[in-house]
PDB file of C-alpha atoms in Angstrom:
ATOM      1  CA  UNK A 826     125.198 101.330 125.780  1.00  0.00           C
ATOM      2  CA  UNK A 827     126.761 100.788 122.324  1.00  0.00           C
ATOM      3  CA  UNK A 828     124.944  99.543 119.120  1.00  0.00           C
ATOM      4  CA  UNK A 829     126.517  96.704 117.561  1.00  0.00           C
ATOM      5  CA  UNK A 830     125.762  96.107 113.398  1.00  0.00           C
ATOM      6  CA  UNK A 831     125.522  92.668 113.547  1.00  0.00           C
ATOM      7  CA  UNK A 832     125.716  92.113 109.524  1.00  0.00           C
ATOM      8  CA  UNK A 833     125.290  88.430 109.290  1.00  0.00           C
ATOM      9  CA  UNK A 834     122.144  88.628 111.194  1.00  0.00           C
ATOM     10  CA  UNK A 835     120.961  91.719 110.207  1.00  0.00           C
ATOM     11  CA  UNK A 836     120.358  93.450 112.797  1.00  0.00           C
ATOM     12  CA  UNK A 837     121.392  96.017 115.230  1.00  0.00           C
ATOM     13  CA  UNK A 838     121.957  95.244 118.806  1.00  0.00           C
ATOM     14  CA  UNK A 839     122.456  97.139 122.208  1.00  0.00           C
ATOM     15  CA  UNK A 840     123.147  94.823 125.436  1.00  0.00           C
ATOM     16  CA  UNK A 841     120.939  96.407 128.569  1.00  0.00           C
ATOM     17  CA  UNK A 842     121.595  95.187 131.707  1.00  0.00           C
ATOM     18  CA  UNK A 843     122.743  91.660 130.526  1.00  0.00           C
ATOM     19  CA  UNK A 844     119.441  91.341 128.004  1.00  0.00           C
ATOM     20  CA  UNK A 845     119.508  91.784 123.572  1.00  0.00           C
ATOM     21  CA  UNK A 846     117.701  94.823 122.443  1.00  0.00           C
ATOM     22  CA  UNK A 847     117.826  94.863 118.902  1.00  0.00           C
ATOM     23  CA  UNK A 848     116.125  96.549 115.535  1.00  0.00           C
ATOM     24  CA  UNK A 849     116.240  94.044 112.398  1.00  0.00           C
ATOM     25  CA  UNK A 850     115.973  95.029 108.912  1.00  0.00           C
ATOM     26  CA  UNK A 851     116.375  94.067 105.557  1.00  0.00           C
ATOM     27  CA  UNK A 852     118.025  94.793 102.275  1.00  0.00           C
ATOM     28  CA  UNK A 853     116.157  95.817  98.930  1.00  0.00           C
ATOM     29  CA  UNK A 854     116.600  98.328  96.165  1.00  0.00           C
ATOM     30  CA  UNK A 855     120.084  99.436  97.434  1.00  0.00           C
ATOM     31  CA  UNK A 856     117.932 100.645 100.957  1.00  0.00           C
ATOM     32  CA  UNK A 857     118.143  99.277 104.221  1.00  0.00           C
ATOM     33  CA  UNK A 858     114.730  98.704 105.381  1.00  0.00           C
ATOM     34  CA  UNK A 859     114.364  98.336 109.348  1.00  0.00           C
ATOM     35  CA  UNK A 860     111.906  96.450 110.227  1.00  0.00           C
ATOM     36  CA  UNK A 861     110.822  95.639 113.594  1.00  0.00           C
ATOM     37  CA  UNK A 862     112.502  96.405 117.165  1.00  0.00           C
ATOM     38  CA  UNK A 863     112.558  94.556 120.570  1.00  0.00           C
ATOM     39  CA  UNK A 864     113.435  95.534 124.078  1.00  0.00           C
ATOM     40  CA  UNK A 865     113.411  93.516 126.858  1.00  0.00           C
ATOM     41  CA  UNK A 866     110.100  93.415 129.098  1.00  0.00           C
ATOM     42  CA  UNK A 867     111.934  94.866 132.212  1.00  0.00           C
ATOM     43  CA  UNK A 868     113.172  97.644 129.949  1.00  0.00           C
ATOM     44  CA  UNK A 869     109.798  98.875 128.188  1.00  0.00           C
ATOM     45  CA  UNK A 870     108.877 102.500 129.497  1.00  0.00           C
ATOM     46  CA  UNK A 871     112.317 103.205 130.510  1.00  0.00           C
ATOM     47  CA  UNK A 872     113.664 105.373 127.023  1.00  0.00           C
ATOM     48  CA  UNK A 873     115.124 102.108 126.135  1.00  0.00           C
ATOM     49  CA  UNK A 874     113.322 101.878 122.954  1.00  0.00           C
ATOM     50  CA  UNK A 875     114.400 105.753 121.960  1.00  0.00           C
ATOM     51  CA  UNK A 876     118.184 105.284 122.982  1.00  0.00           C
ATOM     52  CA  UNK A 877     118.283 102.233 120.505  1.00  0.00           C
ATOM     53  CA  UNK A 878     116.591 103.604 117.453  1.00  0.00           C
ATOM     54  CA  UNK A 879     118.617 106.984 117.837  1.00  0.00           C
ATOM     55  CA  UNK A 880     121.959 105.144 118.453  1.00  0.00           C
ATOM     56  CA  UNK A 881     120.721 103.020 114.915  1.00  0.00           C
ATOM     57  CA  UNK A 882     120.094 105.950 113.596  1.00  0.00           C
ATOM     58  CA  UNK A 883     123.982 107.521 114.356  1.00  0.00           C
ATOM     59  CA  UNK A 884     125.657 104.143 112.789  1.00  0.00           C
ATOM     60  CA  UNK A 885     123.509 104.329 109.860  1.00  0.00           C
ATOM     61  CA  UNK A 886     124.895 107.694 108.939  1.00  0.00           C
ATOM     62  CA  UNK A 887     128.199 106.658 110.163  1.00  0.00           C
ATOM     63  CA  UNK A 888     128.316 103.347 107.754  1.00  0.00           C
ATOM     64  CA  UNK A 889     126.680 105.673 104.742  1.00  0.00           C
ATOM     65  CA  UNK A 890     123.561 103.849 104.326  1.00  0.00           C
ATOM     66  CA  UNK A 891     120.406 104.755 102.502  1.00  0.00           C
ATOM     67  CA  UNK A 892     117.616 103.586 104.954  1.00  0.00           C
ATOM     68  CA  UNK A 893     113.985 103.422 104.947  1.00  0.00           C
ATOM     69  CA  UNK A 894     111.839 102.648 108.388  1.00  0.00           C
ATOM     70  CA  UNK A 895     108.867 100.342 107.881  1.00  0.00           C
ATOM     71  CA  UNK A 896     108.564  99.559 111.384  1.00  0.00           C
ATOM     72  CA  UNK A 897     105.879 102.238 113.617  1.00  0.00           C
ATOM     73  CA  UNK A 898     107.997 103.076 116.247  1.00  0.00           C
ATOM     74  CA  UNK A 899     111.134 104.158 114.052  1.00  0.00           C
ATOM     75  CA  UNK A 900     108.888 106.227 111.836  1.00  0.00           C
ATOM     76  CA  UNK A 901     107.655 108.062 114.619  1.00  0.00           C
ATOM     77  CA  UNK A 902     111.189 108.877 116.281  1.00  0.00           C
ATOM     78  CA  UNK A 903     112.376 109.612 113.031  1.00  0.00           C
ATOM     79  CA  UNK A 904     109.497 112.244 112.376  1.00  0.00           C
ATOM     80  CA  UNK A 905     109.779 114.017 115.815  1.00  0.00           C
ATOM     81  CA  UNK A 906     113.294 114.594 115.086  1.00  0.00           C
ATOM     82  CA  UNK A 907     114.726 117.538 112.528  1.00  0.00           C
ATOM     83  CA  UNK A 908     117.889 115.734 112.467  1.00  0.00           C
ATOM     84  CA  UNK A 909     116.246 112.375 111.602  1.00  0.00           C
ATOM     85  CA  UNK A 910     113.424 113.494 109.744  1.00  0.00           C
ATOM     86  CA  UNK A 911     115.378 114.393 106.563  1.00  0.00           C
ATOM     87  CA  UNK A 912     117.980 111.693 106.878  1.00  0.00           C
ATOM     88  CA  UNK A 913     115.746 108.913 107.317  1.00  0.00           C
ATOM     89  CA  UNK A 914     113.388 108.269 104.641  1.00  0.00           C
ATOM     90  CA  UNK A 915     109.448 106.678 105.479  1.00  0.00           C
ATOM     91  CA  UNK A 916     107.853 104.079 103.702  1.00  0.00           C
TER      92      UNK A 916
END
C-alpha cells in the first residue's frame, strides 16, 4: 500500500482493497496542517488507519514539509511515536 500526495486535492491517499483511504489537510503559515482522515468501513479496526498516517508521516519528511496535526487520531500516533513525536508538531 503506497501513499499518493495528491497536491491538487490536498490530500494524501492509499488505495485498500479497491476503496480511497485518505488524510486531507491544509496550507497556512508555511505549515501543512492535516486535518481529518477516512478509511473505508470494511477497513476500520484492521491497522488501516495507523499504516496511513505513518506512511503520511514518511512522505512528509521525504517532501521536506513543516507539518502540524489538528486532526485526533494523527496527534495521538504522532505522540506514541519517538520518531514522530519530535518531527511532527501538535496544534
Amino acid at each position: 500500500m503506497n501513499v499518493i500526495h495528491d497536491k491538487e486535492n490536498n490530500k494524501f491517499t492509499m488505495n485498500v482493497n479497491s476503496e480511497l483511504a485518505f488524510i486531507d489537510y491544509k496550507i497556512k503559515d508555511d505549515k501543512m496542517s492535516l486535518m481529518h482522515s477516512e478509511i473505508p468501513v470494511n477497513q476500520r479496526g484492521k491497522g488501516t488507519s495507523k499504516i496511513l498516517v505513518e506512511k503520511t508521516f514518511k512522505k512528509l519528511t521525504k517532501e521536506r514539509y513543516n507539518t502540524v496535526a489538528e486532526y485526533r487520531y494523527v496527534i495521538v500516533i504522532a505522540k506514541r511515536s519517538d520518531k514522530w513525536n519530535t518531527i511532527i508538531e501538535q496544534a
